[in-house]
Short mmCIF file of C-alpha atoms in Angstrom, two decimals:
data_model
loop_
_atom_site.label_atom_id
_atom_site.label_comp_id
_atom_site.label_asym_id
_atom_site.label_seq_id
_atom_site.Cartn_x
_atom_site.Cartn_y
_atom_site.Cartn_z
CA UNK A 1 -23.66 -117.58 121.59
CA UNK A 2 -20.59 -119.58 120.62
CA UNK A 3 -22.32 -123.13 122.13
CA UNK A 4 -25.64 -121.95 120.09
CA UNK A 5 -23.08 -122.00 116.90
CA UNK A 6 -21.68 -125.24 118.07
CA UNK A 7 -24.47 -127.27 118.25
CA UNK A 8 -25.85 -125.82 115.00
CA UNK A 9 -22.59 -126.62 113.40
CA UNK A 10 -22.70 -130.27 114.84
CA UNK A 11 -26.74 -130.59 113.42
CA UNK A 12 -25.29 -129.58 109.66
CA UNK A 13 -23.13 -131.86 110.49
CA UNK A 14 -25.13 -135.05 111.12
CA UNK A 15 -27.37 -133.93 108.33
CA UNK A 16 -24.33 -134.06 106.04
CA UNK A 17 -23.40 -137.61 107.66
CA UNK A 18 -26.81 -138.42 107.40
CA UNK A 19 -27.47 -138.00 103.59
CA UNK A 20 -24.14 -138.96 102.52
CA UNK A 21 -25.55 -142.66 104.38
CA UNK A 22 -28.61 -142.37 103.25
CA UNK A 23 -26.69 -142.18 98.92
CA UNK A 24 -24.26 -145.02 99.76
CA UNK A 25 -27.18 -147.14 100.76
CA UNK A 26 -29.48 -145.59 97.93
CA UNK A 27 -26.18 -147.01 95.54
CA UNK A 28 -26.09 -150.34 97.23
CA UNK A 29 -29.34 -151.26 96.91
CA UNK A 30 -29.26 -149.98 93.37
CA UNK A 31 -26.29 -152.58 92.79
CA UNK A 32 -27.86 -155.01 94.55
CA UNK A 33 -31.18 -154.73 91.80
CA UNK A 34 -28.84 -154.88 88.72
CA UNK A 35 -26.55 -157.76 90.12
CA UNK A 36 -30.11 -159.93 90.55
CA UNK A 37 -30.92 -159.60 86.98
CA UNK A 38 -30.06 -163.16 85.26
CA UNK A 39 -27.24 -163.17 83.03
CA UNK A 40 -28.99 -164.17 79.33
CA UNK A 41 -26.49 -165.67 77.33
CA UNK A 42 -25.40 -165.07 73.81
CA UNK A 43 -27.47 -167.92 72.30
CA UNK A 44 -30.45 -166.31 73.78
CA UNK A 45 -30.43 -163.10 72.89
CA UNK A 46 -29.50 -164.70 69.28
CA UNK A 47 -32.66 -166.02 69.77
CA UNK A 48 -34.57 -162.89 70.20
CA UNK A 49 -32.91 -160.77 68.08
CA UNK A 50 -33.15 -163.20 65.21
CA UNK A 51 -37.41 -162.95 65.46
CA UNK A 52 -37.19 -159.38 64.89
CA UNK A 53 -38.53 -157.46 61.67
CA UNK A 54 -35.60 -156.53 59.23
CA UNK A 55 -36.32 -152.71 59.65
CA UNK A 56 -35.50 -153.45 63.31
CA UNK A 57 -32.87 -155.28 63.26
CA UNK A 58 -31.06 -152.66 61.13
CA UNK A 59 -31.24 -150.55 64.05
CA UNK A 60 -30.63 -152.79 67.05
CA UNK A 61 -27.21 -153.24 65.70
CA UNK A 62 -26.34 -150.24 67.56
CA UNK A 63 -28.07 -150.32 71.12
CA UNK A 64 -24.09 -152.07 72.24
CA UNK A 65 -21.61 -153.83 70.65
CA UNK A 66 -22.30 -157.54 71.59
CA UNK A 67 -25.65 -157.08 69.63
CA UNK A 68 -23.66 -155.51 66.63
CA UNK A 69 -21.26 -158.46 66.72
CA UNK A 70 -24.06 -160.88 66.66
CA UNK A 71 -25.95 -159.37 64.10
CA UNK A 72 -23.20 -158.75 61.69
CA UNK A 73 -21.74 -162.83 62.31
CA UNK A 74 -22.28 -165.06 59.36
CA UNK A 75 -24.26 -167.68 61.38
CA UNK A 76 -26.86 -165.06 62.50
CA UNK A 77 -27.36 -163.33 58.90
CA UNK A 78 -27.51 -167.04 57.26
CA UNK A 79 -30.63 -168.02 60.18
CA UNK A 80 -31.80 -164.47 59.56
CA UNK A 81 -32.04 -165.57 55.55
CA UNK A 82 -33.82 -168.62 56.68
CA UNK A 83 -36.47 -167.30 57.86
CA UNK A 84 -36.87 -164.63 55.44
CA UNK A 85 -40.18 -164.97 53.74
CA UNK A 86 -40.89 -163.71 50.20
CA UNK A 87 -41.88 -160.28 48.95
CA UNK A 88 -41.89 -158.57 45.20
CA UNK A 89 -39.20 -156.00 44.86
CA UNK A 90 -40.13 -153.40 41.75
CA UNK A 91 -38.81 -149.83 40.82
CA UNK A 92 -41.41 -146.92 41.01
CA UNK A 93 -40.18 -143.78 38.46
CA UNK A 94 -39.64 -140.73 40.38
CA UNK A 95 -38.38 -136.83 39.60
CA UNK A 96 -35.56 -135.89 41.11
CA UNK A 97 -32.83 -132.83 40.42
CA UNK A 98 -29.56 -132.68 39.03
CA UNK A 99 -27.73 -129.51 39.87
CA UNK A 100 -24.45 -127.83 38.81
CA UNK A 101 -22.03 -127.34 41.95
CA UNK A 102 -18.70 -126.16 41.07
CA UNK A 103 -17.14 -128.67 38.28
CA UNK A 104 -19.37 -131.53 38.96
CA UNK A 105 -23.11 -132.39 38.61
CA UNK A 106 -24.67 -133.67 42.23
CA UNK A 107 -28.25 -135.48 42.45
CA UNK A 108 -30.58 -133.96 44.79
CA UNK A 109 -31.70 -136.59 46.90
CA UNK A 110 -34.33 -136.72 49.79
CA UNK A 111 -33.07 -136.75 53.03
CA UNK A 112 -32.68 -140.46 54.50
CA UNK A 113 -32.30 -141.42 50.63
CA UNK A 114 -29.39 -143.71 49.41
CA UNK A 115 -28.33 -143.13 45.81
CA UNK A 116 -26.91 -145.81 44.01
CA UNK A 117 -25.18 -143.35 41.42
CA UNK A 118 -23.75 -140.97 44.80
CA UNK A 119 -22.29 -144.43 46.06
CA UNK A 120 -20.56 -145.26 42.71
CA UNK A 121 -19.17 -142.07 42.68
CA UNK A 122 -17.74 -142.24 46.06
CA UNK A 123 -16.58 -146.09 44.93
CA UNK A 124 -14.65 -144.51 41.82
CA UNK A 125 -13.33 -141.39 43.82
CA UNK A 126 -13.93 -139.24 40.84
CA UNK A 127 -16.98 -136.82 40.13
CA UNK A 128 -18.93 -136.40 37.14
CA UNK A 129 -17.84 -134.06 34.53
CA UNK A 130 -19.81 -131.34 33.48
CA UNK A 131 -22.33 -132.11 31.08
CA UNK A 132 -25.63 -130.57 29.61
CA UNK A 133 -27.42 -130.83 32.98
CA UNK A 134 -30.99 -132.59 32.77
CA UNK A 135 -33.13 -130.56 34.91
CA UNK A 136 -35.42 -133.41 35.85
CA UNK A 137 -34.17 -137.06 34.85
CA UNK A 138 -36.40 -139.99 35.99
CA UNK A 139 -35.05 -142.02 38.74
CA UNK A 140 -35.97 -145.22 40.19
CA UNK A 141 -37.02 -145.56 43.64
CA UNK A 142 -36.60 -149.18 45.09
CA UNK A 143 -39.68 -150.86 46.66
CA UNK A 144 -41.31 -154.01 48.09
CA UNK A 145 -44.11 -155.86 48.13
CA UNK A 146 -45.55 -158.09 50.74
CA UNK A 147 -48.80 -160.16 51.14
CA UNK A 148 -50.46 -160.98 54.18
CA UNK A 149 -53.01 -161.04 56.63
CA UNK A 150 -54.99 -160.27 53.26
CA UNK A 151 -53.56 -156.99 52.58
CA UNK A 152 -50.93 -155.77 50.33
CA UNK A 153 -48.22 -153.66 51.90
CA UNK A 154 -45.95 -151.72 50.01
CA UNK A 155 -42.68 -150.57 51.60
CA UNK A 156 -39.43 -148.41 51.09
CA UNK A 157 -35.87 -148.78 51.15
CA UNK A 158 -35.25 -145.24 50.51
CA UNK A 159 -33.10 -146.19 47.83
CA UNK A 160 -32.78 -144.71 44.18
CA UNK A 161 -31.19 -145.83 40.91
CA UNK A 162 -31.02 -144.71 37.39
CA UNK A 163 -30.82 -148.51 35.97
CA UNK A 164 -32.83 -151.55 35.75
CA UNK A 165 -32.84 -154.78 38.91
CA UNK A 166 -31.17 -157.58 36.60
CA UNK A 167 -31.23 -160.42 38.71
CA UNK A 168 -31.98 -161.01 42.48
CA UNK A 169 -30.82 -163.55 44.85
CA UNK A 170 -30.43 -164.55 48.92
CA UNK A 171 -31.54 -160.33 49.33
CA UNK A 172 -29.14 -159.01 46.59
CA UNK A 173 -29.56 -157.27 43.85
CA UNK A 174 -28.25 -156.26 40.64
CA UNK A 175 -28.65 -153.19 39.01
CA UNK A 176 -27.43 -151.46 36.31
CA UNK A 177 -24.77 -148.53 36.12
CA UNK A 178 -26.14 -146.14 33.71
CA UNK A 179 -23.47 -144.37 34.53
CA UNK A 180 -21.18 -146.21 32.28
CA UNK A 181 -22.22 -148.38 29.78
CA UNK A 182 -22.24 -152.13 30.20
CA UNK A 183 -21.39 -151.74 34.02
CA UNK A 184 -23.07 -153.14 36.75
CA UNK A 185 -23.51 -152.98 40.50
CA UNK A 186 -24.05 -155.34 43.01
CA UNK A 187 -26.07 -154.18 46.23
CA UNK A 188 -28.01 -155.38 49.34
CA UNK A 189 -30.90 -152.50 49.64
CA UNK A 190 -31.58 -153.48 53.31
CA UNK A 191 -27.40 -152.83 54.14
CA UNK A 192 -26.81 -150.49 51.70
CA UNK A 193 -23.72 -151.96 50.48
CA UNK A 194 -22.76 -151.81 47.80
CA UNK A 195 -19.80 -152.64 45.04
CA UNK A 196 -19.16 -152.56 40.89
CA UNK A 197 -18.92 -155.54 39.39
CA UNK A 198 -16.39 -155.60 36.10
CA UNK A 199 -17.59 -154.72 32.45
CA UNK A 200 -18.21 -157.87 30.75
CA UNK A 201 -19.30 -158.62 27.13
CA UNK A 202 -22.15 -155.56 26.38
CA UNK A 203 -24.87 -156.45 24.20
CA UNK A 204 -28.49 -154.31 23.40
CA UNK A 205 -30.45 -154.80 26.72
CA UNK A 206 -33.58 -156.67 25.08
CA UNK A 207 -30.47 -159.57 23.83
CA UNK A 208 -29.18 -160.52 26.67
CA UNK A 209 -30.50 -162.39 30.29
CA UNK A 210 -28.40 -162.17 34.21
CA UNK A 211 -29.45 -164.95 36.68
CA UNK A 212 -27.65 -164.05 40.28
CA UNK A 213 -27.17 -167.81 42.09
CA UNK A 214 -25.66 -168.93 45.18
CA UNK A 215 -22.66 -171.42 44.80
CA UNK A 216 -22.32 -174.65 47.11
CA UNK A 217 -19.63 -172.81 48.97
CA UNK A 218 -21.75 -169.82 50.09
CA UNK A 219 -20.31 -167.41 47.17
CA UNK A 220 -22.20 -165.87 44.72
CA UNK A 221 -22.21 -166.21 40.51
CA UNK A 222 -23.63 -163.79 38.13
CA UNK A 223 -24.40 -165.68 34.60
CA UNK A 224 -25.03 -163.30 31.39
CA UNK A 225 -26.48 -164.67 28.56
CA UNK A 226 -26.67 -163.23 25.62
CA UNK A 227 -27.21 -163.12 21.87
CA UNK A 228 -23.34 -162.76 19.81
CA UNK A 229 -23.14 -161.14 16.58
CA UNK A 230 -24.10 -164.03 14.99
CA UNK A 231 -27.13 -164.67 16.62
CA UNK A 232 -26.29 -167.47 18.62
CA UNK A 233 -26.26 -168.03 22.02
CA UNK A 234 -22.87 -166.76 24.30
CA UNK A 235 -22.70 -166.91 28.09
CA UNK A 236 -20.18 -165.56 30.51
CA UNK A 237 -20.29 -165.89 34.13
CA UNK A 238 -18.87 -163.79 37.00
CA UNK A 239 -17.65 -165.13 40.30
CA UNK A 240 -18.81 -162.25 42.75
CA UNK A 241 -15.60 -160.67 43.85
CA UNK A 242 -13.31 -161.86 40.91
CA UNK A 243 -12.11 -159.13 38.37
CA UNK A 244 -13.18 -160.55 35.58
CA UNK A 245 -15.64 -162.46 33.63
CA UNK A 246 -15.08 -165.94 32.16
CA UNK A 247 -16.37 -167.22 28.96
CA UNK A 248 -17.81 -170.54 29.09
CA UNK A 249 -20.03 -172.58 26.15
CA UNK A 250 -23.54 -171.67 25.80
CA UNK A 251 -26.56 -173.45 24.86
CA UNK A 252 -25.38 -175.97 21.89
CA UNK A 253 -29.14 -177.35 21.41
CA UNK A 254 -30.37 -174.79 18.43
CA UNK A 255 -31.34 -171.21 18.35
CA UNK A 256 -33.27 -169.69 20.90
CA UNK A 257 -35.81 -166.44 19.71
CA UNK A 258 -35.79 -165.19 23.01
CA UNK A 259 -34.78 -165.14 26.86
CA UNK A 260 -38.72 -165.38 28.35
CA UNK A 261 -38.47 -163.91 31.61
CA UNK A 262 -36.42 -163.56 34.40
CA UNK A 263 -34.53 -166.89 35.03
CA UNK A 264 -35.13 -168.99 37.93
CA UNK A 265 -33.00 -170.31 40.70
CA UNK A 266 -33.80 -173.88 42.13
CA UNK A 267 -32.56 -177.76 42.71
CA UNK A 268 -28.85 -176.13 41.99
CA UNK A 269 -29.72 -174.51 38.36
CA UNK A 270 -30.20 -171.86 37.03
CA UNK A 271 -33.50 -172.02 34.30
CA UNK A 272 -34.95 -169.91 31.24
CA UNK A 273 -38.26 -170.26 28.97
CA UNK A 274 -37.09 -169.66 25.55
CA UNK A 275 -40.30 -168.22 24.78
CA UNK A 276 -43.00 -166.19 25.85
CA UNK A 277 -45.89 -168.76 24.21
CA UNK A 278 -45.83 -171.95 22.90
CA UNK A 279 -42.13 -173.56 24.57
CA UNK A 280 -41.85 -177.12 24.66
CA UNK A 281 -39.29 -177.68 26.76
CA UNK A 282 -36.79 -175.16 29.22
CA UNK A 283 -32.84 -174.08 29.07
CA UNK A 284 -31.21 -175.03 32.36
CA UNK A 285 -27.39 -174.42 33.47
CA UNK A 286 -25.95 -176.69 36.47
CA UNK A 287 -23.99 -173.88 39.04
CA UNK A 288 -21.51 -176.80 39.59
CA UNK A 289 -20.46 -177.82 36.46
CA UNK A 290 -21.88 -174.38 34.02
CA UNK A 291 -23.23 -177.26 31.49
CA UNK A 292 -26.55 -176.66 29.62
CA UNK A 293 -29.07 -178.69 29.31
CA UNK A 294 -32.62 -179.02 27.80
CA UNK A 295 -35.25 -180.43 30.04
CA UNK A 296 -38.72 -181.52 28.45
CA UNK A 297 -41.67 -179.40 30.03
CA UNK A 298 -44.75 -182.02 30.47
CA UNK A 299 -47.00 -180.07 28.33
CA UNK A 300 -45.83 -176.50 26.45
CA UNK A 301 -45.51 -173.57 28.42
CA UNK A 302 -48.56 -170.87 27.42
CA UNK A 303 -48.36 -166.83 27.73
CA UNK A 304 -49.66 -167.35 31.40
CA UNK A 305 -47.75 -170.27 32.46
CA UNK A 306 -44.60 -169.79 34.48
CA UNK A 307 -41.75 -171.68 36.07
CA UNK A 308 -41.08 -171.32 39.99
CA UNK A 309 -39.10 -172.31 42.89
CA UNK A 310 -41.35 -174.03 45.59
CA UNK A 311 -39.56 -175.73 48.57
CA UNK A 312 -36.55 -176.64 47.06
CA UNK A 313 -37.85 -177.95 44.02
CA UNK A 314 -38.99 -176.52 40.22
CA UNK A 315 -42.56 -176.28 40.03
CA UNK A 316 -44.22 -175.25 36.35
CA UNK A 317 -47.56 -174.35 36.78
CA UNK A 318 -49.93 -174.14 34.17
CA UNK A 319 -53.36 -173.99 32.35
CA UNK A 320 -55.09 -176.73 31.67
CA UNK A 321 -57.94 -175.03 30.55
CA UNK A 322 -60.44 -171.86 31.54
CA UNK A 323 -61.17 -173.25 34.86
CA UNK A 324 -58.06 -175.68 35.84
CA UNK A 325 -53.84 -175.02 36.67
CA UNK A 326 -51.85 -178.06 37.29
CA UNK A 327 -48.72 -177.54 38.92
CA UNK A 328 -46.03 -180.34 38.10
CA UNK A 329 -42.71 -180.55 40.07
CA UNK A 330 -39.62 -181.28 39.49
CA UNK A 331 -36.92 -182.67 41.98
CA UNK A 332 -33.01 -182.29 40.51
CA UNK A 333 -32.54 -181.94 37.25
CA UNK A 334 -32.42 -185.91 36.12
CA UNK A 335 -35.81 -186.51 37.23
CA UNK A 336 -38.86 -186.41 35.70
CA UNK A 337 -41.84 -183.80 36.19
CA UNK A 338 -44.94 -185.13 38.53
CA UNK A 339 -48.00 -183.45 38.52
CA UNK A 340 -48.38 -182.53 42.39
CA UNK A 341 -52.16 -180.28 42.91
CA UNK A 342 -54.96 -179.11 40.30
CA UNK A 343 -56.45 -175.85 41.31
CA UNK A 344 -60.01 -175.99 39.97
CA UNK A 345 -62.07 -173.44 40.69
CA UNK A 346 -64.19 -170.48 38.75
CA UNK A 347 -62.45 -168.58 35.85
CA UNK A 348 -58.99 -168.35 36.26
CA UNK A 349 -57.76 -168.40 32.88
CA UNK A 350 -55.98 -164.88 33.33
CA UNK A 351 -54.80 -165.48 36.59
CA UNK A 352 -50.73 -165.24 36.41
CA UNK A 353 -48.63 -167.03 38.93
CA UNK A 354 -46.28 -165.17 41.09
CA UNK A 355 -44.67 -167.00 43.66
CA UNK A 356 -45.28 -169.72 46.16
CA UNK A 357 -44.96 -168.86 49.95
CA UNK A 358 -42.07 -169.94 51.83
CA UNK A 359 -43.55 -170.79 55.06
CA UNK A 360 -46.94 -171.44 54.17
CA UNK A 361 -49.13 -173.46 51.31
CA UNK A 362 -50.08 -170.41 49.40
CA UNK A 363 -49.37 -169.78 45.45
CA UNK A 364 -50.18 -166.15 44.67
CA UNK A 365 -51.28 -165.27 41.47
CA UNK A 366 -51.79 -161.61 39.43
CA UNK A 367 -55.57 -160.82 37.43
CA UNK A 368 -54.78 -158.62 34.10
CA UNK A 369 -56.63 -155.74 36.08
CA UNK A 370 -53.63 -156.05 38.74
CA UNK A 371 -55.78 -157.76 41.37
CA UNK A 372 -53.75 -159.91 43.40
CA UNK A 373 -55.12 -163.74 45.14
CA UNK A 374 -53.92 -166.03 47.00
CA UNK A 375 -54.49 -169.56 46.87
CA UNK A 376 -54.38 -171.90 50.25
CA UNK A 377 -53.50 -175.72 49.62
CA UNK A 378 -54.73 -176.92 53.01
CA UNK A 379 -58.36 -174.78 52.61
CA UNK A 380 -58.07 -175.28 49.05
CA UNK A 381 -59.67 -171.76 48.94
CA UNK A 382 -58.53 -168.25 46.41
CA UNK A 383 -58.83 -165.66 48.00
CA UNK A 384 -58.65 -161.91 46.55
CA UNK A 385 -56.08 -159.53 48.80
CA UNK A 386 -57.23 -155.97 49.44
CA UNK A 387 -55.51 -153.02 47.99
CA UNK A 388 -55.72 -150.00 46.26
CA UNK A 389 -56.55 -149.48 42.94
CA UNK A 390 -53.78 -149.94 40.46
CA UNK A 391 -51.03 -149.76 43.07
CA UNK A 392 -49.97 -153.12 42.35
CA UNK A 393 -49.71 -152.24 38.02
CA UNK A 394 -47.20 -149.22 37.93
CA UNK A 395 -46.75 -148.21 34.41
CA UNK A 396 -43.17 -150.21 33.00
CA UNK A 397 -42.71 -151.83 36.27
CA UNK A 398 -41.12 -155.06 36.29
CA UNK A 399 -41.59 -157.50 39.51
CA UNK A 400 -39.40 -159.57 40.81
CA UNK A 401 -39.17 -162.20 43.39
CA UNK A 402 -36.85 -160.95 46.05
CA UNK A 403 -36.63 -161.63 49.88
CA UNK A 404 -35.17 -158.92 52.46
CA UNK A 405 -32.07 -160.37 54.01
CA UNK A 406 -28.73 -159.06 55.45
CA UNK A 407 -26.23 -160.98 53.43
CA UNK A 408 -23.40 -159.48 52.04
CA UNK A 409 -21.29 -161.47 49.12
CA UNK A 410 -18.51 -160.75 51.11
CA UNK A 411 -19.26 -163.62 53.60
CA UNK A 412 -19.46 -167.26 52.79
CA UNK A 413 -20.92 -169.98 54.53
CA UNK A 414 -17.82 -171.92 55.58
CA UNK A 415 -16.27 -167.91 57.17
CA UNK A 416 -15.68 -168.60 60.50
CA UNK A 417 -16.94 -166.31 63.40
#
């Protein structure tokens, strides 16, 4: 009995022996697998981090912290910007709630929804005082638009304001604070980050004009322009991260009746249409030097007629007649305009321009029903982009050029790693 309970003690044994073996060499050649993958370096992952889409790139930041530190370095957001083609960013009006909870007022938001207005509370460290509560305010919620392939896509930051966008550059926006009057924020809806920006000179809203430009050293400049109280023209501009605005001279050249449209952003200035219909010429500022100028258009600008940026130069495009645009261009502000391309073809008298492509020959232009086409410079073809009806025409909307991006104004181009 006792050698029976030997040997079967010695068998439990070897079996033991056996599959602690058998795991060491299950280990080993599991160590042996990993060590053979190659080592990618940094500049290569770079590399294939930097071709994804935005929406993943927000969340590859935290698979490990090498890719967060490459994502969040300058150089990476700056080649991220690079290649960050253009879309039309818009508010849509939506309900939402405000509710009473204990001595302040708190917006109901949907879940995965950034408010602007929670954030600036948090940024003040203060809550809002009780007030007659508005049971259902209208809110803005912040979306984009994209063409391609054809199609129009419209997206979501999941990201609501009470205020108007007021000028857009590099992926940043500004919006106002209708919290407090005259104040303004400063956000990237992609990051979510956001910061006030210091009262400056208030004015009525329909007076007054904010361009949002990128400086030569990688910072950021907010120009207001505005109407004083004697009807002439004042401008102040705000370097992003200063606390406060300085007052420099405004347009000396005569009166002007009104702003236009937003201002654009190209060859290093910052430019306005004076008016809607019938402008002769444009208002530009130089970023370097904040000096106005006024800069002859080649023919005068008409209701439908717009001025663009278009591979680093200033493009005006406009009607010739009922079935011809022209689009002239304009290198640096001491040159002189050339008429580059005439688009002839059909009716396109009500066709307004949009925006040129970054990446590819295509201007994209808006029908008065809110059809949206696209025309190709190499095929020399319009083509009509499919979409639902009215999607594109929201009631009060306002569209702006915009491109998605993960710059902060926090980081300059000369910050080292």
């Amino acid at each position: 009995m006792a050698e029976k309970a030997c040997k079967k003690m010695s068998l439990l044994k070897l079996a033991e022996e056996r599959a602690l073996m058998k795991k060491k060499l299950d280990e080993q050649k599991q160590k042996q697998q990993l060590d053979s993958v190659p080592y990618l370096p940094k500049d290569c992952v770079s590399n294939i981090l930097i071709r994804l889409p935005i929406e993943s790139l927000q969340r590859s930041r935290f698979v490990c912290k090498p890719w967060y530190g490459i994502i969040k370095s300058p150089t990476f957001i700056r080649d991220n910007l690079h290649r960050a083609e253009k879309v039309m960013i818009f508010l849509a009006p939506v309900k939402t709630l405000i509710r009473r909870r204990y001595d302040h007022l708190e917006f109901v938001e949907n879940p995965n929804t950034f408010s602007v207005e929670s954030k600036v509370f948090e940024l003040k460290s203060v809550h809002m005082l009780l007030q007659p509560v508005i049971e259902s305010p209208f809110k803005y919620v912040t979306k984009y638009m994209v063409f391609e392939d054809g199609k129009i896509a419209i997206r979501d930051y999941n990201a609501t304001c009470l205020g108007k966008i007021r000028a857009s550059c590099d992926g940043l926006i500004v919006v106002d604070n209708k919290l407090e009057k005259g104040e303004l924020v400063i956000m990237n809806p992609v990051t979510r980050e956001v910061n006030l920006l210091p009262l400056g000179t208030i004015y009525p809203p329909h007076d007054e004009s904010f361009g949002l430009v990128r400086c030569g050293s990688g910072g950021y400049k907010l120009v207001h322009l505005f109407r004083d109280e004697f009807h002439y023209i004042g401008c102040e501009v705000l370097d992003i991260g200063e606390k406060s605005w300085r007052v420099i001279d405004g347009p000396s050249f005569g009166l002007v009746k009104w702003f236009g449209y937003y201002p654009v952003f190209a060859i290093g200035a910052l430019h306005w249409v004076p008016e809607v219909d019938h402008s002769e010429y444009i208002v530009t500022m130089t970023i370097d030097d904040e000096k106005f100028h006024k800069i002859m258009l080649p023919k005068a600008s008409r209701f439908n007629d717009r001025i663009m940026e278009a591979y680093e130069c200033l493009c005006f495009v406009t009607h010739e007649d009922i079935n011809e645009i022209s689009i002239w261009v304009l290198g640096s502000v001491s040159d002189t305009w050339t008429k580059k391309y005439t688009i002839a073809i059909g009716c396109i008298r009500d066709l307004v321009p949009l925006y040129f492509s970054r990446f590819k020959w295509e201007i994209y232009f808006m029908d008065k029903d809110g059809s949206v086409f696209g025309f190709d410079f190499e095929d020399e073809h319009m083509k009509k982009f499919t979409t639902m009806k009215g999607c594109f025409m929201l009631p009060g909307a306002e569209y702006m050029v915009h491109v998605n991006s993960l710059v902060s104004w926090q980081i300059k181009e000369n910050d080292h790693e």
